[in-house]
Amino acid sequence: MAETKKKVTAKKAAAKKAPAKKVVRKPAAPQHIGLVRDDGYLAPYEDAIRGRHDHAMWKLGQLTRNGKTSISDFASGHLYYGLHRTGRGGWVFREWAPNATDIYLVGDFNDWKEDEAYRAKRVEGTGNWELKLPKKAMKHGDLYKMHVKWNGGEGERIPAWTRRVVQDDQTKIFSAQVWAPEEEYVWKKNNFKPKTNPLLIYECHVGMSQDAEKVGTYTEFRDNVLPRVIADGYNCIQIMAIQEHPYYGSFGYHVSSFFAPSSRFGTPEELKSLIDTAHKNGIAVIMDIVHSHAVKNEVEGLGNLAGDPNQFFYEGGRHEHPAWDSLCFDYGKDEVIHFLLSNCKYWLEEFRFDGFRFDGVTSMLYYSHGLGEAFTNYGDYFNGHQDDNAICYLTLANILIHEVNPNAITIAEEVSGMPGLAAKVPDGGYGFDYRMAMNIPDYWIKTIKEQADENWKPSSIFWEVKNRRPDEKTISYCESHDQALVGDKTIIFRLIDADMYWHFKIGDENDMAHRGIALHKMIRLVTAAAINGGYLNFMGNEFGHPEWIDFPREGNGWSYKYARRQWSLVDNQELDYHYLGDFDKAMLKTIKLQRNFQKTPVQEIWHNDGDQVLAFMRGDLVFVFNFSPTRSFTDYGFLVPTGSYEVVLNTDAKEFGGNGFADDSITHFTNYDPLYVEDHKEWLKLYIPARSAVVLKKV
């Protein structure tokens, strides 16, 4: 019943006479930074996580004048430094060389002699040098260098910001080259957006991508290899060795000219055409970017640009990398950050790369470069042995890259397991989109080398292929390009070894070959089936390329025999290689049957280490593996959601070099069990031959 007016008035009067109650407020619960909120075990290190984050945000504010400009505006050094045409058709050259006392340009245009007309002037109050020249002073194609002088010495140098470097075929000497073709490349595909659900990466090296015993070109890759990538079902190529490097055999990791695409593969326009063609076919293109170190060369590289060996690099004991025979960037210098961030922006804008795989991130993160470190607990990541300058740089690089291109892809090659590497910056992470799941190839090497087939444990396999931080996406892979190098072995070679040379013709396989073919497919399938971000394969490994990689060197008579990919093997229908290649294509097609496969939870159905059987689901797909080398199972049962299931992939199918023991045309119906009615589950019973895997899809 409603209160009367008199009662309400009395209540108000009593309230005025009553003393006010003291309100005791409970202290607000601490607001943990995202990394700690997602992983409580990081709580003891929250101050360190916040400290690193705050350091990066402070540096971001400093470089952007507290938001008055953008980090992209700051990272535009490539538009200022280097050699450029001016608006009136002339030329302007600029270089940062604070220790220099004089700089001349010498080249084809002045018979490689000092000429006052080509003498740069120091920009007052800075470490910059500038030279303005008329149009006739040089032309497209001219070779040139800087002749730099400093107190106590002088020498010829290739400018740090040059965009084109070529090597003389006879003398082997490197020079910068004026690159200003009359017609600029006209892009045909604009506003490209990468497909990342999931990201399926084909890692490649342009130079060794051809059958011929020579250095392949951008154009040959575009015409001969890219169509294979498209047909196989990958949606991204990751190109190695793009930045110019003096020694071909370095695999591109000893970079000398950071802004120059390697001329040994062709012209900048031909690289642009490769990328443009990939985009037209829905393929993203990312590059291996090397900011973890630089080649020690002084004439070709940055080792001693102007008499100061520490201009770009750390001083003292941190100057050289103890394992890589290279130089370590000083990420604490604003000028070095400017150089490296501008490098990121340059490749994104000038060549329209869709992102980067950052090489050697572990080496950047730790004073020890990760050498000799065990990394057994969280304390190892927050013990004061980390380079906060490098952590700051990597965070800024990710902020920049995603500011320039919100759809860009960044991947960290990092082996220590540093928490937060692929977490969002506001959460205290470093901002990478993905990190490499480097534990997986290590696991497969160890298993194949040390475990007899009958001792392979599905529980261990399942743990390794899905062992990752839930808040960080990873790129899973079975083997890296490093394993293909001379001195190591690919998975197929570890499984079959020399029998590949004698027993890989259809109908002539021995037991070792059959074993290798079967396990090669199963290893790839279980790795790809458990991804939470993407999957990567190195060029040729998908079909079990038989040769190691050995670049031309003195020890092999400068031969290109093993620095190539023999596509003729996979194209030959009389050899077993095509079985593996066909399976790889079918595997990727199967993964795409489930929408947003990489985000779909991995739900274990069953594992039995005694039987060596593993089963798990992702959405409507059921993956079943029998790793036993000798035991096949009839009517092996699994509890799955009620319904009917069809086989969509079988490693044992004859079309993939298997025995074809199972009838994959049969629709499998689940069998009723009253105990599991409320769970809406029934028994799916299968015949699973030894050393085989099958994928079924719920109808």
XYZ file of C-alpha atoms in Angstrom:
699
model
C 0.000 0.000 0.000
C 1.268 3.505 -0.798
C 2.491 5.603 2.148
C 0.341 8.561 3.256
C 1.595 12.122 2.958
C 1.712 12.455 6.798
C 3.979 9.361 7.174
C 6.384 10.594 4.512
C 6.658 14.003 6.197
C 7.420 12.333 9.557
C 10.180 10.220 8.003
C 11.848 13.261 6.480
C 11.791 15.094 9.803
C 13.365 12.111 11.603
C 16.046 11.866 8.988
C 17.033 15.522 9.579
C 17.422 14.909 13.341
C 19.417 11.628 12.990
C 23.237 11.894 12.897
C 24.792 11.176 9.494
C 26.265 7.709 9.085
C 29.973 7.506 8.339
C 30.509 5.842 4.956
C 33.531 3.532 4.956
C 34.804 2.962 1.428
C 36.687 -0.198 0.655
C 40.007 0.381 -1.088
C 39.687 -0.234 -4.815
C 41.178 -3.462 -6.062
C 44.512 -2.842 -7.767
C 44.213 -2.488 -11.507
C 46.740 -4.918 -12.877
C 48.351 -4.286 -16.232
C 46.968 -6.603 -18.899
C 49.854 -9.071 -18.925
C 49.497 -9.643 -15.184
C 45.710 -9.738 -15.352
C 45.952 -12.543 -17.919
C 48.739 -14.404 -16.124
C 48.817 -14.135 -12.331
C 52.245 -15.783 -12.181
C 53.662 -12.530 -13.569
C 52.421 -10.532 -10.561
C 55.842 -10.460 -8.809
C 57.263 -8.779 -11.899
C 54.537 -6.221 -12.514
C 56.799 -3.307 -11.585
C 59.344 -4.416 -14.180
C 56.626 -4.881 -16.812
C 55.222 -1.432 -16.072
C 58.720 0.035 -16.066
C 59.430 -1.247 -19.552
C 56.057 -0.070 -20.802
C 56.491 3.371 -19.237
C 59.971 3.662 -20.741
C 58.591 3.002 -24.229
C 55.732 5.450 -23.716
C 58.159 8.096 -22.428
C 60.355 7.640 -25.497
C 57.299 7.746 -27.755
C 56.298 11.052 -26.177
C 59.806 12.422 -26.567
C 60.035 11.497 -30.251
C 56.553 12.837 -31.060
C 56.854 15.958 -28.894
C 54.193 14.525 -26.603
C 51.758 13.804 -29.383
C 52.162 16.997 -31.388
C 53.423 14.835 -34.254
C 53.147 11.097 -34.908
C 55.728 8.355 -34.724
C 55.226 7.990 -38.470
C 56.247 11.621 -38.953
C 59.386 10.940 -36.923
C 60.235 7.810 -38.934
C 60.679 9.624 -42.249
C 64.458 9.815 -42.401
C 64.531 8.026 -45.761
C 62.736 11.010 -47.293
C 65.472 13.367 -46.083
C 68.722 11.381 -46.088
C 70.238 9.653 -49.085
C 70.176 10.759 -52.717
C 66.967 12.323 -54.060
C 65.750 14.258 -57.056
C 64.645 17.789 -56.284
C 61.510 19.417 -57.589
C 63.396 21.110 -60.421
C 65.095 17.961 -61.629
C 68.312 18.459 -59.727
C 69.742 16.337 -56.943
C 70.192 16.583 -53.208
C 72.342 14.260 -51.113
C 72.358 14.098 -47.311
C 74.149 11.901 -44.788
C 74.400 11.715 -41.003
C 78.124 11.570 -40.209
C 78.868 13.607 -37.061
C 82.530 12.517 -36.890
C 83.370 13.471 -40.485
C 85.487 16.513 -41.337
C 84.826 16.373 -45.089
C 82.632 14.416 -47.509
C 82.895 14.244 -51.301
C 80.782 12.249 -53.721
C 82.997 10.374 -56.173
C 81.783 8.244 -59.038
C 81.303 7.744 -62.753
C 80.289 11.387 -63.046
C 83.703 12.772 -61.949
C 86.088 9.909 -62.782
C 86.087 8.873 -59.112
C 88.129 11.916 -58.117
C 87.520 14.621 -55.523
C 85.822 17.586 -57.137
C 84.773 20.781 -55.346
C 81.471 20.676 -57.210
C 80.696 17.399 -55.437
C 81.819 18.462 -51.967
C 79.144 18.291 -49.262
C 78.741 20.908 -46.528
C 78.001 20.284 -42.884
C 74.564 21.551 -41.855
C 75.387 24.024 -39.114
C 74.838 22.781 -35.577
C 74.152 19.168 -36.637
C 75.962 15.997 -37.633
C 74.330 16.146 -41.065
C 76.011 16.816 -44.412
C 74.278 18.123 -47.520
C 75.127 18.482 -51.211
C 72.891 20.051 -53.847
C 73.635 19.391 -57.507
C 72.164 20.381 -60.864
C 70.380 17.867 -63.058
C 73.395 17.310 -65.321
C 75.670 16.410 -62.380
C 74.681 12.732 -62.528
C 72.328 10.371 -64.298
C 70.386 7.180 -63.713
C 72.740 4.211 -63.484
C 75.879 6.082 -62.413
C 77.978 4.358 -59.752
C 79.211 6.364 -56.783
C 80.499 6.365 -53.211
C 81.310 8.857 -50.503
C 84.920 9.806 -49.894
C 84.828 10.552 -46.181
C 87.558 12.250 -44.164
C 87.904 12.416 -40.392
C 90.580 13.351 -37.917
C 93.274 10.777 -38.437
C 91.924 9.014 -41.491
C 89.769 8.776 -44.618
C 88.120 6.200 -46.850
C 85.526 5.391 -49.457
C 82.126 4.469 -48.084
C 78.705 3.486 -49.399
C 76.142 5.940 -47.948
C 74.092 4.521 -45.080
C 70.754 5.535 -46.608
C 71.417 4.474 -50.202
C 68.593 2.660 -51.974
C 70.605 0.821 -54.587
C 73.895 -1.078 -54.327
C 75.477 -3.196 -57.056
C 78.523 -5.452 -57.230
C 80.946 -5.463 -60.135
C 81.065 -8.933 -61.686
C 84.814 -8.789 -62.260
C 86.271 -6.865 -59.309
C 83.514 -7.915 -56.848
C 83.565 -4.334 -55.516
C 80.273 -2.871 -54.278
C 79.135 0.644 -55.180
C 76.040 2.731 -54.661
C 74.087 3.395 -57.830
C 72.021 6.376 -58.872
C 68.549 4.916 -59.301
C 66.018 7.283 -60.872
C 64.313 5.623 -63.853
C 62.273 7.946 -66.046
C 59.108 5.995 -65.357
C 58.207 5.041 -61.800
C 56.522 1.717 -61.145
C 52.722 1.985 -61.409
C 50.995 -0.236 -58.842
C 48.086 -2.238 -60.207
C 46.655 -3.541 -56.941
C 45.817 -0.948 -54.304
C 44.345 -1.219 -50.809
C 45.397 -4.829 -50.341
C 44.388 -6.439 -47.047
C 46.110 -9.679 -45.928
C 44.118 -12.802 -45.106
C 45.059 -14.000 -41.662
C 42.434 -16.568 -40.775
C 44.661 -18.473 -40.511
C 47.961 -17.055 -41.734
C 49.616 -19.682 -43.948
C 53.191 -18.657 -44.689
C 55.460 -19.906 -47.447
C 58.978 -18.869 -46.423
C 61.271 -18.427 -49.410
C 64.600 -17.184 -50.720
C 64.492 -15.611 -54.178
C 68.084 -16.429 -55.105
C 67.812 -20.169 -54.493
C 64.250 -20.514 -55.761
C 65.035 -21.812 -59.251
C 66.002 -25.217 -60.650
C 68.979 -23.763 -62.510
C 72.384 -23.612 -60.809
C 72.478 -19.836 -60.507
C 71.048 -16.899 -58.573
C 67.327 -16.620 -59.230
C 65.620 -13.290 -59.847
C 62.544 -11.449 -58.602
C 60.963 -11.906 -62.028
C 61.674 -15.637 -62.170
C 60.193 -16.048 -58.712
C 57.093 -14.109 -59.759
C 56.635 -16.199 -62.903
C 57.757 -19.652 -61.731
C 57.369 -19.990 -57.970
C 54.520 -17.664 -57.005
C 51.985 -19.697 -59.073
C 53.007 -22.786 -57.063
C 52.440 -20.952 -53.791
C 49.013 -19.821 -54.949
C 48.040 -23.309 -56.127
C 49.227 -24.897 -52.881
C 46.877 -22.708 -50.831
C 49.278 -20.470 -48.876
C 48.156 -16.884 -48.365
C 51.475 -15.262 -47.460
C 55.068 -15.403 -48.641
C 57.885 -14.479 -46.286
C 60.952 -13.472 -48.290
C 64.432 -13.819 -46.882
C 67.570 -11.864 -47.824
C 65.902 -8.739 -49.222
C 68.206 -6.173 -47.591
C 71.547 -5.913 -49.386
C 74.278 -8.142 -47.997
C 77.854 -8.497 -49.282
C 78.165 -12.253 -48.789
C 75.505 -14.311 -50.560
C 76.145 -17.284 -48.278
C 75.088 -15.314 -45.191
C 71.460 -16.160 -46.127
C 70.867 -12.401 -45.963
C 71.597 -12.015 -42.265
C 74.799 -9.905 -42.524
C 73.191 -6.744 -43.873
C 75.285 -3.880 -45.198
C 72.760 -1.524 -46.840
C 69.476 -1.516 -44.960
C 67.469 0.519 -47.478
C 68.663 -1.288 -50.633
C 66.806 -4.342 -51.964
C 69.418 -6.856 -53.035
C 70.434 -6.099 -56.619
C 71.689 -9.655 -57.187
C 68.011 -10.612 -57.630
C 67.057 -7.734 -59.952
C 65.822 -4.153 -59.879
C 63.553 -2.407 -57.340
C 60.833 -2.277 -59.986
C 61.019 -6.044 -60.457
C 60.634 -6.560 -56.705
C 57.618 -4.245 -56.755
C 56.131 -6.250 -59.622
C 56.559 -9.467 -57.629
C 54.756 -7.950 -54.632
C 52.058 -6.400 -56.818
C 51.395 -9.718 -58.556
C 51.181 -11.497 -55.218
C 48.658 -8.925 -53.986
C 46.562 -9.330 -57.136
C 46.347 -13.028 -56.287
C 45.432 -12.496 -52.633
C 48.911 -13.289 -51.307
C 50.449 -11.126 -48.576
C 54.198 -10.452 -48.738
C 56.297 -9.981 -45.626
C 60.067 -9.753 -45.403
C 62.716 -10.911 -42.992
C 63.988 -7.661 -41.524
C 67.354 -7.709 -39.775
C 67.612 -5.065 -37.066
C 69.351 -7.313 -34.550
C 72.857 -6.713 -35.909
C 74.837 -5.513 -38.939
C 77.765 -6.762 -40.994
C 81.216 -5.622 -39.783
C 82.323 -4.477 -43.259
C 83.470 -0.854 -43.284
C 83.499 0.026 -46.997
C 80.137 -1.614 -47.780
C 78.472 -1.336 -44.373
C 78.090 0.844 -41.301
C 81.069 -0.527 -39.364
C 83.109 2.680 -39.559
C 81.177 5.156 -41.663
C 83.144 8.260 -40.685
C 85.944 7.279 -38.354
C 83.656 6.512 -35.419
C 83.034 2.755 -35.123
C 80.392 3.479 -32.471
C 78.268 5.830 -34.574
C 75.517 3.220 -34.946
C 76.684 0.596 -32.477
C 77.247 0.002 -28.786
C 80.667 0.759 -27.337
C 83.055 -1.547 -25.522
C 82.146 -5.136 -24.746
C 78.696 -4.814 -26.301
C 80.041 -3.610 -29.663
C 80.390 -7.013 -31.334
C 78.146 -10.058 -31.289
C 80.266 -12.900 -29.877
C 78.616 -15.624 -31.969
C 77.631 -13.910 -35.204
C 80.808 -11.941 -36.077
C 78.698 -8.811 -36.475
C 77.983 -5.446 -34.830
C 75.219 -4.651 -32.328
C 73.071 -1.543 -32.769
C 72.908 0.987 -29.932
C 69.147 1.193 -29.409
C 69.657 3.911 -26.807
C 70.572 6.529 -29.426
C 67.722 8.533 -30.923
C 69.598 8.688 -34.236
C 69.798 4.886 -34.376
C 66.107 4.552 -33.487
C 65.408 7.093 -36.237
C 67.431 5.038 -38.743
C 65.768 1.728 -37.888
C 62.200 3.032 -37.585
C 62.596 4.872 -40.887
C 63.780 1.577 -42.360
C 60.527 -0.103 -41.287
C 58.402 2.659 -42.786
C 60.439 2.714 -46.005
C 59.807 -0.952 -46.823
C 56.112 -0.615 -45.985
C 55.544 2.457 -48.141
C 58.051 2.186 -50.985
C 57.575 -1.537 -51.688
C 54.223 -2.147 -49.994
C 55.426 -5.069 -47.938
C 52.658 -6.278 -45.638
C 54.888 -6.578 -42.610
C 57.990 -8.189 -41.228
C 59.464 -11.155 -39.476
C 61.975 -9.587 -37.098
C 65.091 -11.736 -37.037
C 67.179 -12.433 -33.946
C 64.878 -10.862 -31.375
C 66.366 -12.951 -28.562
C 69.771 -11.468 -29.345
C 68.292 -7.981 -29.013
C 66.501 -8.593 -25.714
C 69.417 -9.750 -23.564
C 72.884 -8.420 -22.788
C 74.035 -12.029 -23.216
C 72.163 -12.285 -26.556
C 70.511 -15.324 -24.967
C 73.737 -17.304 -25.242
C 74.224 -19.736 -22.382
C 70.902 -18.796 -20.753
C 68.506 -21.531 -19.634
C 65.252 -19.505 -19.214
C 63.659 -21.961 -16.792
C 61.378 -19.584 -14.855
C 59.784 -16.142 -15.082
C 62.535 -14.603 -13.002
C 64.964 -15.160 -15.879
C 63.060 -12.560 -17.920
C 63.181 -9.871 -15.221
C 66.596 -10.251 -13.596
C 68.205 -7.073 -14.921
C 69.985 -8.855 -17.775
C 67.619 -7.418 -20.371
C 68.346 -4.517 -22.723
C 65.560 -2.032 -22.003
C 66.702 0.087 -24.954
C 66.085 -2.809 -27.355
C 62.741 -3.595 -25.717
C 61.785 0.057 -26.140
C 62.825 0.012 -29.810
C 60.823 -3.145 -30.596
C 57.751 -1.659 -28.927
C 58.103 1.569 -30.913
C 58.656 -0.388 -34.119
C 55.371 -2.248 -33.655
C 53.520 0.966 -32.839
C 54.959 2.591 -35.962
C 54.317 -0.327 -38.304
C 50.667 -0.581 -37.290
C 50.270 3.184 -37.506
C 51.575 3.182 -41.080
C 49.519 0.109 -41.992
C 46.881 -1.086 -39.486
C 46.684 -4.401 -41.367
C 50.419 -5.058 -41.201
C 51.774 -8.359 -39.874
C 54.682 -8.481 -37.431
C 56.315 -11.705 -36.263
C 59.069 -12.111 -33.680
C 61.699 -14.806 -34.111
C 62.451 -15.326 -30.430
C 63.613 -18.454 -28.647
C 63.730 -17.518 -24.942
C 59.965 -17.301 -24.412
C 59.927 -13.686 -23.171
C 56.361 -13.069 -21.866
C 54.414 -10.328 -23.604
C 56.338 -10.303 -26.856
C 53.165 -10.812 -28.901
C 50.816 -9.103 -26.454
C 49.255 -5.691 -27.042
C 51.252 -2.619 -26.084
C 48.591 -1.188 -23.718
C 48.696 -4.508 -21.842
C 52.422 -4.173 -21.272
C 53.381 -6.224 -24.325
C 55.762 -5.378 -27.152
C 53.079 -5.345 -29.836
C 54.056 -8.152 -32.198
C 51.115 -9.869 -33.890
C 52.756 -13.287 -33.670
C 55.779 -15.021 -32.233
C 57.501 -18.059 -33.735
C 56.702 -21.307 -31.896
C 60.363 -22.309 -31.880
C 59.790 -25.114 -29.382
C 58.002 -27.205 -32.011
C 60.828 -27.797 -34.520
C 63.211 -28.371 -31.621
C 60.827 -31.012 -30.294
C 60.557 -32.800 -33.631
C 64.355 -32.868 -34.052
C 64.808 -34.294 -30.583
C 62.037 -36.872 -31.005
C 63.255 -38.160 -34.372
C 66.885 -38.284 -33.223
C 66.419 -39.764 -29.763
C 63.152 -41.717 -29.639
C 62.396 -45.024 -31.286
C 59.106 -44.898 -33.163
C 57.378 -47.155 -30.642
C 58.227 -44.673 -27.865
C 56.594 -41.608 -29.425
C 54.035 -40.366 -26.906
C 50.869 -38.657 -28.163
C 50.510 -36.814 -24.833
C 53.932 -35.217 -25.318
C 53.238 -34.415 -28.972
C 49.919 -32.782 -28.095
C 51.532 -30.757 -25.305
C 54.307 -29.426 -27.521
C 52.204 -28.427 -30.526
C 49.836 -26.401 -28.329
C 52.253 -25.194 -25.644
C 51.959 -21.404 -25.782
C 50.739 -18.419 -23.856
C 46.976 -18.065 -24.395
C 47.232 -14.293 -24.840
C 49.855 -14.470 -27.610
C 49.376 -15.791 -31.138
C 52.096 -17.989 -32.590
C 53.350 -19.220 -35.935
C 53.745 -23.004 -35.754
C 56.157 -24.880 -37.978
C 57.808 -28.294 -38.145
C 61.242 -27.294 -39.351
C 63.109 -24.087 -40.113
C 65.308 -23.053 -43.010
C 68.301 -23.453 -40.670
C 67.684 -27.197 -40.525
C 68.066 -27.382 -44.286
C 71.624 -26.009 -44.198
C 74.728 -28.136 -44.661
C 75.655 -29.640 -41.319
C 72.041 -30.132 -40.280
C 69.162 -32.208 -41.622
C 65.595 -31.587 -42.696
C 62.852 -33.783 -41.276
C 62.677 -35.889 -44.427
C 66.429 -36.501 -44.318
C 66.322 -37.431 -40.646
C 63.549 -39.905 -41.403
C 64.912 -41.508 -44.581
C 68.503 -40.337 -44.988
C 70.412 -41.663 -48.008
C 67.583 -44.022 -48.978
C 65.908 -40.962 -50.500
C 68.413 -41.175 -53.341
C 67.751 -44.826 -54.099
C 64.213 -45.659 -52.992
C 61.992 -42.685 -53.753
C 60.621 -43.908 -57.035
C 57.023 -45.086 -56.966
C 57.008 -48.851 -56.621
C 60.627 -49.035 -55.484
C 60.228 -47.785 -51.895
C 61.797 -49.708 -49.027
C 60.569 -49.733 -45.411
C 62.622 -46.651 -44.558
C 61.053 -44.667 -47.383
C 57.517 -45.773 -46.468
C 58.158 -44.803 -42.837
C 59.480 -41.390 -43.813
C 56.608 -40.618 -46.170
C 54.043 -41.580 -43.514
C 55.623 -39.656 -40.623
C 56.424 -36.593 -42.738
C 52.690 -36.177 -43.388
C 51.640 -36.913 -39.798
C 54.167 -34.506 -38.283
C 52.943 -31.719 -40.533
C 49.283 -32.443 -39.936
C 49.437 -32.543 -36.129
C 51.512 -29.338 -36.094
C 49.220 -27.454 -38.454
C 46.069 -28.794 -36.802
C 46.966 -27.270 -33.418
C 47.866 -23.714 -34.507
C 46.538 -20.664 -32.683
C 47.766 -18.105 -35.195
C 49.472 -19.376 -38.298
C 51.541 -22.079 -39.959
C 54.858 -21.777 -41.799
C 56.704 -23.941 -44.298
C 60.092 -23.295 -45.882
C 60.272 -23.493 -49.672
C 60.611 -27.079 -50.842
C 60.171 -28.738 -47.465
C 56.499 -29.320 -48.214
C 57.478 -31.981 -50.742
C 60.533 -33.264 -48.879
C 63.257 -31.563 -50.922
C 66.152 -34.042 -50.838
C 69.171 -31.733 -50.861
C 70.636 -29.584 -48.132
C 71.352 -25.902 -48.762
C 74.969 -25.015 -49.424
C 75.605 -21.572 -50.855
C 78.566 -20.970 -53.182
C 81.799 -20.748 -51.193
C 85.460 -21.510 -51.533
C 85.004 -24.928 -49.929
C 82.632 -26.140 -52.669
C 84.308 -24.443 -55.611
C 81.715 -21.616 -55.585
C 79.093 -24.063 -56.811
C 75.366 -23.335 -57.001
C 74.454 -27.033 -57.143
C 72.956 -27.033 -53.654
C 71.746 -23.421 -53.581
C 68.573 -24.085 -55.566
C 65.220 -25.879 -55.408
C 64.577 -28.835 -57.704
C 60.949 -28.344 -58.684
C 61.387 -31.024 -61.339
C 61.284 -33.613 -58.540
C 57.817 -32.693 -57.291
C 56.574 -32.325 -60.872
C 57.698 -35.860 -61.725
C 54.681 -38.141 -61.291
C 56.963 -41.175 -61.116
C 58.603 -40.007 -57.874
C 57.251 -39.941 -54.336
C 57.900 -36.219 -53.874
C 54.609 -35.346 -55.538
C 52.743 -37.411 -52.910
C 54.100 -35.141 -50.173
C 53.427 -31.999 -52.191
C 49.876 -33.105 -52.959
C 49.276 -33.884 -49.292
C 50.502 -30.441 -48.213
C 48.015 -28.833 -50.589
C 45.175 -31.044 -49.340
C 46.107 -30.340 -45.706
C 45.820 -26.581 -46.141
C 42.525 -27.016 -47.961
C 41.234 -29.108 -45.045
C 42.200 -26.495 -42.464
C 40.237 -23.889 -44.405
C 37.060 -25.970 -44.075
C 36.670 -24.613 -40.540
C 35.976 -20.885 -40.416
C 38.545 -18.992 -38.322
C 40.330 -22.266 -37.733
C 43.100 -20.627 -35.709
C 40.596 -19.213 -33.189
C 38.557 -22.400 -32.815
C 39.325 -24.113 -29.482
C 41.451 -27.262 -29.557
C 39.436 -29.830 -27.613
C 41.155 -33.074 -26.700
C 38.985 -36.134 -27.224
C 41.412 -38.882 -26.327
C 45.012 -39.864 -25.941
C 46.532 -43.198 -25.016
C 50.310 -43.357 -24.903
C 50.224 -47.153 -24.820
C 48.277 -47.335 -28.064
C 50.043 -44.188 -29.381
C 46.665 -42.774 -30.377
C 45.614 -39.105 -30.184
C 42.311 -37.450 -31.101
C 41.081 -33.878 -30.824
C 38.443 -31.607 -32.331
C 38.387 -28.100 -33.741
C 34.867 -27.002 -34.510
C 33.387 -29.615 -36.831
C 36.737 -31.237 -37.639
C 37.966 -34.358 -35.841
C 41.693 -35.187 -36.045
C 42.757 -38.752 -35.248
C 46.394 -39.941 -35.168
C 47.834 -43.428 -34.738
C 51.597 -43.048 -34.275
C 52.166 -46.756 -33.657
C 54.608 -48.154 -36.239
C 53.091 -51.644 -36.121
C 49.599 -51.724 -34.611
C 46.427 -50.955 -36.506
C 43.116 -50.675 -34.665
C 39.632 -51.768 -35.700
C 36.538 -50.038 -34.246
C 38.620 -47.756 -32.070
C 36.055 -45.581 -30.315
C 35.946 -41.884 -29.449
C 33.186 -39.872 -27.777
C 32.190 -37.040 -30.098
C 29.111 -34.851 -30.636
C 26.234 -36.924 -31.960
C 25.901 -37.024 -35.730
C 27.478 -38.293 -38.912
C 31.036 -37.718 -40.062
C 32.756 -37.847 -43.436
C 36.468 -38.318 -44.095
C 38.013 -35.198 -45.610
C 41.698 -36.167 -45.375
C 43.609 -39.380 -44.779
C 47.409 -39.551 -44.691
C 47.180 -43.241 -45.640
C 45.268 -42.548 -48.867
C 46.942 -43.945 -51.982
C 46.885 -40.523 -53.619
C 49.340 -39.392 -50.902
C 51.611 -42.429 -51.087
C 49.799 -44.443 -48.432
C 48.402 -47.965 -48.411
C 44.754 -47.018 -48.808
C 43.653 -49.523 -46.162
C 40.514 -47.614 -45.106
C 37.443 -46.935 -47.213
C 37.177 -43.160 -47.012
C 33.956 -43.030 -49.030
C 31.975 -44.309 -46.025
C 29.939 -41.899 -43.916
C 30.562 -42.678 -40.241
C 27.551 -42.522 -37.897
C 27.948 -42.210 -34.141
C 26.687 -45.034 -31.914
C 24.213 -44.369 -29.115
C 25.324 -44.667 -25.472
C 22.747 -43.901 -22.730
C 25.511 -42.783 -20.357
C 26.303 -39.758 -22.504
C 22.864 -38.673 -23.692
C 22.899 -35.503 -21.599
C 26.312 -34.591 -23.044
C 24.927 -35.036 -26.575
C 27.806 -37.380 -27.313
C 28.038 -40.810 -28.904
C 30.755 -43.218 -29.968
C 32.555 -42.712 -33.254
C 34.270 -45.979 -34.162
C 37.063 -46.029 -36.730
C 39.594 -48.281 -38.364
C 42.942 -46.502 -37.980
C 45.942 -48.171 -39.616
C 49.426 -47.942 -38.143
C 51.324 -44.710 -38.848
C 48.333 -42.862 -40.205
C 46.058 -39.948 -39.445
C 42.551 -39.125 -40.561
C 40.468 -35.954 -40.480
C 36.676 -36.189 -40.382
C 34.106 -33.419 -40.711
C 30.778 -33.437 -38.957
C 28.037 -33.367 -41.568
